[in-house]
């Protein structure tokens, strides 16, 4: 494998396949590389995956998308965070917002000052110091592109199939060649086992130097051919099914459209949780559950009974095992998306992990030859990404007061990874989550979720005691006033969409 890499073959045309095609054609170009994407309409795509996190804007910016056009074409709405209902206990709600909570002082997060304010008798509502929470609560949106450091941080809810189509048009315009057909055979070099070509049902052969496996849960190249192995994390994240159904937009009592909420809602249920993701013309819904505690038929029944709009299709069941491939890069195959592993969609991280994998592939892109060192480095970095997200997700289930069903009793009492245990102990004692700069979820995210789930740290950083009581109160009220001032130029989410980026009527 010392020859120059020229032919890149992407297997799969779901979100990850087309994200990869668009990214590679944008960065590497198609002058020096042939980029071919193979997909099978007969097999189809997973087709869910509608909520994202703000980093997706970096990917869209890299491709040079006009944001309004992207929102219009993908039927998207804006997302300012996630509302968690019934997670700490039934009847309790908290918000995990994007953006910052207050302003740090001398490198110490504002959350420590919030703790001091709380000890002085202040409100326990930390979202008063976060712009996204305030805007979400009032259903507001705006881009706030002036020089003021308090900005509105946002992501999107979008139609995954429309996004893949949007990326396909972009990629094909840049020279990516799409081949329709079902791969029935994968050919390997008999010496080293590197892949040489894939064969389609109709006999066509597609040769390549580098293969990107975006074939979904089946992992056609990485698992079925190279037997990379799968690390199963379902003892910590036991949900293994989702029932999904889109509904018409919710309506108010007078028959008019209910406002499009600029946030995802996650409602904990008896054996998992239910998502609600509003797009412009419909709402995505799904019940993520563990089939040891509720059957597929029961789960569908529960989901259909808890919708706020009329179903547009029959519900479909998706089956998965949470975990990851032991090697995500093996020989000349790199797995991205569902082919590389799956962490359930509680914090909308799957599409982000595709983006991260693609960015790392580009960082270490092998011009000539693939050395084991590159693959090792890639695998180590991707594993760290997965582990970090995994621990954050487990915390949502484990740190809870709920013990009302066998599922919640299991989650509350299960043993957890040491890395999470030590972080939870540290946070409970000091209010610090000790987040490394490379981690996706920052201090503010851990703070929102852990406090939301019911952990009030026993202490806070001494810097928060370095100012007088009057001064700390004054800072708190100034910060709230600054956030309220930033709310003023925002408009309703629906008005914002109508003004800038309404999708064509469907
Ligand atoms: C229940 C659920 C909810 C989710 N929610 C979110 C969310 O809110 N946010 C988020 O970021 N992510 C979410 N995800 C993840 C998200 O859906 C996926 O990460 C994303 O869609 C990428 O999927 P994929 O492209 O890897 O695989 P797929 O969509 O499965 O695509 C696989 C592709 O491979 C092709 N293929 C397979 N075998 C062959 C063959 N033999 N020959 C030719 N072609 C073949 C298929 O035709 C298809 O084009 C969710 C996933 C699930 C299961």
Coordinates of C-alpha atoms and ligand atoms in Angstrom, one line a residue:
X1 CA 0.0 0.0 0.0
X2 CA 2.8 2.4 -0.8
X3 CA 1.1 3.7 -3.9
X4 CA -0.4 7.2 -4.0
X5 CA -4.0 7.1 -2.9
X6 CA -6.2 8.2 -5.8
X7 CA -9.5 6.3 -5.7
X8 CA -11.7 6.8 -2.7
X9 CA -14.9 4.7 -2.4
X10 CA -17.6 5.6 0.0
X11 CA -20.0 2.8 0.7
X12 CA -23.4 4.1 1.8
X13 CA -25.5 7.1 1.0
X14 CA -27.2 8.0 4.3
X15 CA -26.3 11.1 6.3
X16 CA -22.8 9.9 6.9
X17 CA -22.0 8.8 3.4
X18 CA -23.1 12.1 1.9
X19 CA -21.5 14.2 4.7
X20 CA -18.2 12.3 3.9
X21 CA -18.6 12.8 0.1
X22 CA -19.3 16.5 0.5
X23 CA -16.4 17.0 3.0
X24 CA -13.8 15.1 1.0
X25 CA -14.8 16.8 -2.3
X26 CA -14.6 20.2 -0.7
X27 CA -11.3 19.7 1.0
X28 CA -9.4 17.2 -1.2
X29 CA -11.1 18.2 -4.4
X30 CA -11.7 15.8 -7.3
X31 CA -8.7 16.8 -9.5
X32 CA -6.3 14.5 -7.7
X33 CA -8.9 12.1 -6.4
X34 CA -11.7 10.1 -7.8
X35 CA -14.5 9.9 -5.2
X36 CA -17.2 7.4 -5.8
X37 CA -20.2 6.8 -3.6
X38 CA -22.2 3.6 -3.8
X39 CA -25.7 3.3 -2.3
X40 CA -28.6 1.0 -2.7
X41 CA -32.1 2.5 -2.8
X42 CA -33.5 -1.0 -2.2
X43 CA -31.6 -1.2 1.2
X44 CA -32.4 2.5 2.1
X45 CA -31.2 4.5 5.0
X46 CA -32.0 4.8 8.7
X47 CA -33.8 8.0 7.9
X48 CA -34.0 9.3 11.5
X49 CA -31.4 11.6 13.0
X50 CA -32.9 15.0 13.1
X51 CA -31.5 16.9 16.0
X52 CA -28.0 18.3 16.0
X53 CA -25.6 20.3 18.2
X54 CA -24.0 23.7 17.3
X55 CA -20.8 22.2 15.9
X56 CA -22.7 21.3 12.7
X57 CA -22.5 24.9 11.8
X58 CA -18.8 24.6 11.4
X59 CA -19.3 21.7 9.0
X60 CA -21.9 23.7 7.0
X61 CA -19.6 26.7 7.0
X62 CA -16.7 24.6 5.7
X63 CA -18.8 23.6 2.8
X64 CA -19.8 27.3 2.3
X65 CA -23.5 26.7 2.7
X66 CA -25.8 29.7 2.9
X67 CA -27.5 29.0 6.2
X68 CA -31.0 30.2 5.2
X69 CA -30.8 28.1 2.0
X70 CA -29.8 25.0 4.0
X71 CA -32.7 25.6 6.5
X72 CA -35.1 26.1 3.7
X73 CA -34.0 23.0 1.8
X74 CA -34.0 20.7 4.8
X75 CA -37.3 21.8 6.4
X76 CA -35.2 22.7 9.4
X77 CA -36.0 24.6 12.6
X78 CA -33.6 26.0 15.2
X79 CA -32.5 24.3 18.4
X80 CA -31.2 26.1 21.5
X81 CA -30.9 23.1 23.8
X82 CA -32.8 20.1 25.2
X83 CA -35.7 20.2 27.7
X84 CA -35.5 17.1 29.9
X85 CA -38.9 16.2 31.4
X86 CA -39.4 13.6 34.1
X87 CA -35.7 12.6 34.2
X88 CA -34.9 13.6 37.8
X89 CA -38.4 12.6 39.0
X90 CA -41.8 12.5 37.4
X91 CA -43.1 16.1 37.2
X92 CA -39.6 17.7 37.2
X93 CA -38.2 19.6 34.2
X94 CA -34.8 21.1 33.4
X95 CA -33.1 22.5 30.4
X96 CA -29.7 21.6 29.0
X97 CA -28.9 24.8 27.0
X98 CA -26.3 25.5 24.4
X99 CA -24.1 28.5 25.1
X100 CA -22.6 29.7 28.4
X101 CA -24.0 30.2 31.8
X102 CA -22.9 33.6 33.1
X103 CA -19.4 34.9 32.5
X104 CA -16.3 33.2 34.0
X105 CA -14.1 35.2 36.4
X106 CA -10.4 34.5 36.7
X107 CA -10.9 31.2 34.8
X108 CA -13.5 30.1 37.3
X109 CA -16.9 29.2 35.8
X110 CA -19.8 31.4 36.8
X111 CA -21.6 28.4 38.1
X112 CA -19.5 28.6 41.3
X113 CA -20.8 32.2 41.8
X114 CA -24.3 30.9 41.2
X115 CA -23.6 28.4 44.0
X116 CA -22.6 31.2 46.3
X117 CA -25.7 33.2 45.3
X118 CA -27.8 30.2 46.1
X119 CA -26.1 29.8 49.6
X120 CA -27.0 33.5 50.1
X121 CA -30.7 32.7 49.5
X122 CA -30.8 33.3 45.7
X123 CA -32.8 31.4 43.2
X124 CA -31.8 27.9 42.2
X125 CA -32.8 28.7 38.6
X126 CA -29.4 28.9 36.8
X127 CA -31.1 29.3 33.5
X128 CA -31.6 33.0 34.4
X129 CA -27.9 33.4 33.5
X130 CA -28.1 31.7 30.1
X131 CA -29.4 33.4 27.0
X132 CA -30.4 30.2 25.1
X133 CA -32.6 29.0 28.0
X134 CA -34.4 32.3 28.2
X135 CA -34.9 32.5 24.5
X136 CA -36.1 28.9 24.3
X137 CA -38.6 29.4 27.1
X138 CA -40.1 32.3 25.3
X139 CA -39.9 30.6 21.8
X140 CA -37.5 33.2 20.4
X141 CA -34.8 33.2 17.8
X142 CA -32.3 35.6 16.2
X143 CA -28.7 35.5 15.0
X144 CA -27.2 38.4 17.1
X145 CA -24.2 39.0 14.9
X146 CA -23.2 42.3 16.4
X147 CA -20.0 42.7 18.4
X148 CA -21.7 42.0 21.8
X149 CA -19.9 38.9 23.4
X150 CA -23.2 37.5 24.5
X151 CA -24.3 35.5 21.4
X152 CA -27.1 33.0 20.8
X153 CA -25.6 29.6 20.2
X154 CA -27.8 27.3 18.2
X155 CA -28.1 24.1 16.2
X156 CA -30.8 22.7 14.0
X157 CA -33.5 20.1 13.7
X158 CA -33.8 18.9 10.1
X159 CA -35.1 16.2 7.9
X160 CA -32.2 13.8 7.6
X161 CA -33.3 12.5 4.1
X162 CA -33.5 16.1 2.8
X163 CA -30.1 16.9 4.3
X164 CA -28.6 13.8 2.6
X165 CA -30.2 15.1 -0.7
X166 CA -28.8 18.6 -0.2
X167 CA -25.3 17.1 0.4
X168 CA -25.7 14.9 -2.6
X169 CA -26.4 17.8 -4.9
X170 CA -23.4 19.6 -3.5
X171 CA -21.1 16.6 -3.9
X172 CA -22.2 15.7 -7.4
X173 CA -21.7 19.3 -8.5
X174 CA -18.1 18.9 -7.2
X175 CA -17.4 15.7 -9.2
X176 CA -18.4 12.9 -6.8
X177 CA -19.7 10.0 -8.8
X178 CA -22.7 8.2 -7.4
X179 CA -23.3 4.5 -8.3
X180 CA -26.7 3.0 -7.5
X181 CA -26.5 -0.7 -6.7
X182 CA -26.3 -3.4 -4.1
X183 CA -22.8 -4.5 -3.1
X184 CA -22.8 -8.3 -3.0
X185 CA -19.1 -9.0 -2.7
X186 CA -16.1 -7.3 -1.2
X187 CA -12.7 -8.2 -2.7
X188 CA -9.4 -8.2 -0.7
X189 CA -5.8 -8.3 -1.5
X190 CA -4.9 -11.9 -0.6
X191 CA -1.6 -10.9 1.0
X192 CA -2.4 -8.0 3.5
X193 CA -6.2 -8.2 3.4
X194 CA -6.6 -4.6 2.2
X195 CA -9.8 -4.1 0.2
X196 CA -9.3 -3.8 -3.5
X197 CA -12.9 -3.5 -4.9
X198 CA -16.6 -4.0 -4.2
X199 CA -18.8 -5.9 -6.6
X200 CA -22.4 -4.9 -7.3
X201 CA -25.3 -7.3 -7.9
X202 CA -25.3 -6.5 -11.7
X203 CA -21.6 -7.5 -12.0
X204 CA -20.0 -4.0 -12.0
X205 CA -16.7 -3.8 -10.0
X206 CA -15.7 -0.6 -8.2
X207 CA -12.0 -0.5 -7.3
X208 CA -10.5 1.7 -4.7
X209 CA -7.4 2.5 -2.7
X210 CA -9.2 3.8 0.4
X211 CA -12.8 2.7 1.4
X212 CA -15.1 4.6 3.8
X213 CA -17.6 2.4 5.3
X214 CA -20.9 4.3 5.8
X215 CA -23.1 1.3 5.3
X216 CA -25.0 1.7 8.6
X217 CA -25.4 -0.7 11.4
X218 CA -24.4 -3.7 9.3
X219 CA -20.8 -2.4 8.9
X220 CA -20.5 -4.1 5.5
X221 CA -16.7 -3.5 5.2
X222 CA -15.5 -2.9 8.8
X223 CA -17.4 -5.8 10.4
X224 CA -18.7 -8.2 7.8
X225 CA -15.5 -8.2 5.9
X226 CA -12.7 -7.1 8.3
X227 CA -14.3 -8.4 11.5
X228 CA -13.3 -5.4 13.6
X229 CA -15.3 -6.6 16.6
X230 CA -17.8 -4.6 18.6
X231 CA -17.5 -3.3 22.1
X232 CA -21.0 -3.6 23.7
X233 CA -21.9 -0.8 26.1
X234 CA -25.5 -1.9 26.7
X235 CA -24.9 -2.8 30.4
X236 CA -24.6 1.0 30.9
X237 CA -26.9 2.2 28.2
X238 CA -29.5 -0.5 28.1
X239 CA -31.9 1.0 25.6
X240 CA -31.7 -1.1 22.4
X241 CA -34.8 -0.1 20.4
X242 CA -36.6 3.0 19.1
X243 CA -40.1 3.3 17.8
X244 CA -40.2 6.4 15.5
X245 CA -43.1 8.2 13.9
X246 CA -43.5 11.6 12.3
X247 CA -46.7 13.6 13.1
X248 CA -48.4 16.6 11.7
X249 CA -47.5 19.9 13.3
X250 CA -49.2 20.2 16.7
X251 CA -52.3 22.4 16.7
X252 CA -53.8 24.8 19.3
X253 CA -57.4 24.5 20.4
X254 CA -58.5 26.9 17.8
X255 CA -57.0 24.8 15.0
X256 CA -54.0 27.1 14.3
X257 CA -50.5 25.7 14.2
X258 CA -48.8 25.5 17.7
X259 CA -45.6 27.5 17.8
X260 CA -42.5 25.6 16.7
X261 CA -40.4 25.1 19.8
X262 CA -36.8 26.1 19.3
X263 CA -35.6 23.1 21.4
X264 CA -35.7 19.3 21.5
X265 CA -37.9 17.7 24.2
X266 CA -36.8 14.5 25.9
X267 CA -39.4 13.0 28.2
X268 CA -38.3 10.1 30.4
X269 CA -40.8 7.2 30.2
X270 CA -41.2 3.9 32.0
X271 CA -38.5 2.1 30.1
X272 CA -36.5 4.8 28.3
X273 CA -37.5 8.2 26.9
X274 CA -39.4 9.9 24.1
X275 CA -38.1 12.5 21.8
X276 CA -40.0 15.4 20.2
X277 CA -38.2 17.2 17.4
X278 CA -40.2 20.0 15.6
X279 CA -39.4 20.7 12.0
X280 CA -41.1 23.3 9.9
X281 CA -43.9 21.0 8.5
X282 CA -43.9 18.1 10.8
X283 CA -42.7 16.8 14.2
X284 CA -40.4 13.9 14.7
X285 CA -41.2 11.6 17.6
X286 CA -39.7 8.4 18.9
X287 CA -39.6 6.2 22.0
X288 CA -36.1 4.9 22.8
X289 CA -36.6 1.9 25.0
X290 CA -35.1 -1.3 26.3
X291 CA -37.0 -4.4 25.1
X292 CA -36.3 -6.2 28.4
X293 CA -38.8 -3.9 30.1
X294 CA -41.3 -3.1 27.4
X295 CA -42.1 -5.1 24.2
X296 CA -42.0 -3.5 20.8
X297 CA -45.8 -3.6 20.4
X298 CA -46.3 -2.0 23.8
X299 CA -43.7 0.7 23.1
X300 CA -45.5 1.5 19.8
X301 CA -48.8 1.7 21.7
X302 CA -47.3 4.0 24.3
X303 CA -45.7 6.2 21.7
X304 CA -48.9 6.6 19.7
X305 CA -50.8 7.4 22.9
X306 CA -48.4 10.3 23.8
X307 CA -48.3 12.3 20.6
X308 CA -49.4 15.9 20.2
X309 CA -50.2 15.6 16.5
X310 CA -51.7 13.1 14.0
X311 CA -49.3 10.4 12.8
X312 CA -48.2 10.8 9.2
X313 CA -47.0 7.2 8.8
X314 CA -47.0 3.9 10.6
X315 CA -44.4 3.8 13.4
X316 CA -41.2 2.0 12.6
X317 CA -38.9 0.0 14.9
X318 CA -35.2 0.5 14.8
X319 CA -33.0 -2.0 16.7
X320 CA -29.5 -1.2 17.9
X321 CA -26.8 -2.1 20.4
X322 CA -25.0 0.8 22.0
X323 CA -21.2 0.6 21.6
X324 CA -18.5 0.9 19.0
X325 CA -16.3 -1.0 16.7
X326 CA -13.1 -2.1 18.4
X327 CA -11.3 -0.7 15.3
X328 CA -12.9 2.2 13.4
X329 CA -10.0 2.3 11.0
X330 CA -8.6 -1.0 10.0
X331 CA -6.3 -1.6 6.9
X332 CA -7.6 0.7 4.2
X333 CA -11.2 1.0 5.7
X334 CA -12.5 3.8 7.8
X335 CA -15.9 3.4 9.3
X336 CA -18.1 6.5 9.8
X337 CA -21.6 6.9 11.2
X338 CA -23.6 3.9 12.3
X339 CA -21.0 1.6 10.8
X340 CA -18.5 2.8 13.4
X341 CA -20.8 2.5 16.4
X342 CA -23.9 3.9 18.0
X343 CA -24.6 6.0 21.0
X344 CA -28.3 6.6 21.5
X345 CA -29.6 10.0 20.4
X346 CA -30.2 11.4 23.9
X347 CA -27.8 14.3 23.3
X348 CA -28.0 14.3 19.5
X349 CA -24.3 13.2 19.0
X350 CA -24.3 10.7 16.1
X351 CA -24.2 13.2 13.3
X352 CA -21.6 15.1 15.3
X353 CA -19.4 12.0 15.6
X354 CA -19.6 11.6 11.8
X355 CA -18.3 15.1 11.5
X356 CA -15.5 14.4 14.1
X357 CA -14.5 11.2 12.3
X358 CA -14.4 13.0 9.0
X359 CA -12.3 15.9 10.4
X360 CA -9.8 13.4 11.9
X361 CA -9.7 11.4 8.6
X362 CA -8.8 14.7 6.8
X363 CA -6.2 15.5 9.5
X364 CA -4.4 12.2 9.1
X365 CA -5.3 11.7 5.4
X366 CA -2.7 9.2 4.0
X367 CA -1.3 10.7 0.8
X368 CA 0.9 7.7 0.1
X369 CA 0.4 4.4 1.9
X370 CA -1.5 3.7 5.1
X371 CA 0.8 3.1 8.1
X372 CA -0.5 1.3 11.2
X373 CA 0.5 4.4 13.2
X374 CA -2.1 6.5 11.4
X375 CA -4.9 4.0 12.0
X376 CA -3.8 3.6 15.7
X377 CA -3.8 7.3 16.3
X378 CA -7.2 7.7 14.6
X379 CA -8.7 4.8 16.6
X380 CA -7.4 6.2 19.9
X381 CA -8.8 9.6 19.3
X382 CA -12.2 8.4 18.1
X383 CA -12.4 6.0 21.1
X384 CA -11.8 9.0 23.4
X385 CA -14.7 10.8 21.7
X386 CA -17.0 7.9 22.2
X387 CA -16.0 7.3 25.8
X388 CA -16.6 11.0 26.7
X389 CA -20.1 11.0 25.1
X390 CA -20.9 7.6 26.7
X391 CA -20.1 8.8 30.2
X392 CA -22.2 11.9 29.7
X393 CA -25.2 9.8 28.5
X394 CA -24.9 7.3 31.4
X395 CA -25.0 10.2 33.9
X396 CA -28.5 11.1 32.7
X397 CA -29.8 7.7 33.5
X398 CA -27.8 6.9 36.6
X399 CA -28.1 10.2 38.5
X400 CA -31.8 10.2 39.2
X401 CA -34.3 10.1 42.0
X402 CA -36.5 7.8 39.9
X403 CA -37.0 4.3 41.1
X404 CA -40.6 3.9 40.1
X405 CA -40.1 1.2 37.4
X406 CA -37.8 -1.8 37.0
X407 CA -35.9 0.1 34.2
X408 CA -35.2 3.1 36.4
X409 CA -34.2 0.9 39.4
X410 CA -31.7 -0.8 37.1
X411 CA -30.3 2.5 35.9
X412 CA -30.1 4.0 39.4
X413 CA -28.3 1.0 40.9
X414 CA -26.1 -0.2 38.0
X415 CA -22.4 0.0 38.3
X416 CA -20.9 2.8 36.2
X417 CA -17.5 3.3 34.5
X418 CA -14.7 4.4 36.9
X419 CA -14.1 7.5 34.7
X420 CA -17.7 8.6 35.3
X421 CA -17.7 7.6 39.0
X422 CA -14.6 9.8 39.7
X423 CA -16.1 12.7 37.8
X424 CA -19.4 12.5 39.7
X425 CA -17.6 12.3 43.0
X426 CA -15.5 15.4 42.1
X427 CA -18.5 17.3 41.0
X428 CA -20.6 16.5 44.1
X429 CA -17.7 17.6 46.3
X430 CA -16.5 20.7 44.4
X431 CA -18.8 21.7 41.6
X432 CA -16.1 20.9 39.1
X433 CA -16.4 18.4 36.3
X434 CA -12.7 18.5 35.3
X435 CA -13.4 18.6 31.6
X436 CA -10.4 18.3 29.3
X437 CA -10.2 20.8 26.4
X438 CA -10.7 18.0 23.8
X439 CA -13.9 16.8 25.4
X440 CA -17.2 17.6 23.6
X441 CA -19.3 18.3 26.6
X442 CA -17.9 21.2 28.6
X443 CA -18.3 22.2 32.3
X444 CA -21.6 24.0 31.6
X445 CA -23.1 20.9 30.1
X446 CA -22.1 18.7 32.9
X447 CA -23.3 21.4 35.3
X448 CA -26.7 21.7 33.7
X449 CA -27.3 18.0 33.5
X450 CA -26.0 17.0 36.9
X451 CA -27.7 19.9 38.7
X452 CA -30.8 19.2 36.6
X453 CA -30.7 15.5 37.7
X454 CA -30.5 16.6 41.3
X455 CA -26.8 16.9 42.4
X456 CA -26.2 20.1 44.3
X457 CA -22.4 20.3 44.8
X458 CA -21.3 20.5 48.5
X459 CA -18.8 23.3 47.8
X460 CA -17.7 25.8 45.2
X461 CA -14.4 27.4 44.2
X462 CA -12.9 29.8 46.7
X463 CA -12.6 32.6 44.1
X464 CA -16.4 32.9 44.4
X465 CA -15.8 34.0 48.0
X466 CA -13.2 36.6 47.1
X467 CA -15.8 39.3 46.7
X468 CA -18.3 40.7 49.2
X469 CA -21.9 39.5 49.4
X470 CA -23.1 42.8 47.9
X471 CA -20.7 42.5 45.0
X472 CA -21.6 38.9 44.1
X473 CA -25.3 39.9 44.2
X474 CA -24.6 42.9 42.0
X475 CA -22.7 40.8 39.5
X476 CA -25.6 38.3 39.4
X477 CA -28.2 41.0 38.8
X478 CA -26.0 42.7 36.1
X479 CA -25.6 39.5 34.3
X480 CA -29.3 38.8 34.3
X481 CA -30.0 42.3 33.0
X482 CA -27.4 41.8 30.2
X483 CA -29.2 38.6 29.2
X484 CA -32.6 40.3 29.3
X485 CA -31.2 43.1 27.1
X486 CA -30.0 40.5 24.5
X487 CA -33.5 39.0 24.4
X488 CA -35.0 42.2 23.2
X489 CA -33.9 42.0 19.5
X490 CA -35.1 38.4 19.2
X491 CA -38.3 37.5 17.5
X492 CA -40.6 34.5 17.7
X493 CA -39.0 31.3 16.2
X494 CA -41.8 31.0 13.6
X495 CA -41.5 34.7 12.7
X496 CA -37.8 34.3 12.2
X497 CA -38.2 31.2 10.0
X498 CA -41.0 33.0 8.0
X499 CA -38.8 36.0 7.4
X500 CA -35.5 34.3 6.5
X501 CA -35.8 30.6 5.7
X502 CA -39.3 29.2 5.3
X503 CA -39.3 25.9 3.4
X504 CA -41.6 25.5 0.3
X505 CA -45.0 24.3 1.2
X506 CA -45.1 20.5 1.3
Ligands
LIG1 C1 -33.5 5.9 16.7 C2 -32.4 6.8 16.2 C3 -32.5 8.2 16.4 C4 -31.5 9.0 15.9 N1 -31.5 10.3 16.2 C5 -30.4 11.1 15.9 C6 -30.4 12.5 16.2 O1 -31.4 13.0 16.7 N2 -29.3 13.2 15.9 C7 -28.2 12.6 15.4 O2 -27.2 13.3 15.2 N3 -28.2 11.3 15.0 C8 -29.3 10.5 15.3 N4 -29.3 9.2 14.9 C9 -28.2 8.7 14.2 C10 -28.4 9.0 12.7 O3 -29.6 8.6 12.2 C11 -27.2 8.4 11.9 O4 -26.0 8.7 12.6 C12 -27.2 9.0 10.6 O5 -28.4 8.9 10.0 C13 -26.1 8.3 9.8 O6 -26.5 7.0 9.4 P1 -25.6 6.3 8.4 O7 -25.5 7.2 7.1 O8 -24.3 5.9 9.0 O9 -26.4 4.9 8.0 P2 -27.7 4.6 7.1 O10 -28.6 5.8 7.2 O11 -28.1 3.3 7.6 O12 -27.1 4.5 5.7 C14 -26.5 3.3 5.2 C15 -26.3 3.4 3.7 O13 -25.5 2.3 3.3 C16 -26.1 1.7 2.1 N5 -25.8 0.3 2.1 C17 -25.8 -0.6 3.1 N6 -25.5 -1.8 2.6 C18 -25.3 -1.7 1.3 C19 -25.0 -2.6 0.3 N7 -24.8 -3.9 0.5 N8 -24.8 -2.1 -1.0 C20 -25.0 -0.8 -1.3 N9 -25.3 0.1 -0.3 C21 -25.5 -0.3 1.0 C22 -27.6 2.0 2.3 O14 -28.3 1.9 1.1 C23 -27.5 3.4 2.9 O15 -27.4 4.3 1.8 C24 -30.3 8.4 15.3 C25 -30.3 7.0 15.0 C26 -31.3 6.2 15.5 C27 -31.2 4.8 15.2

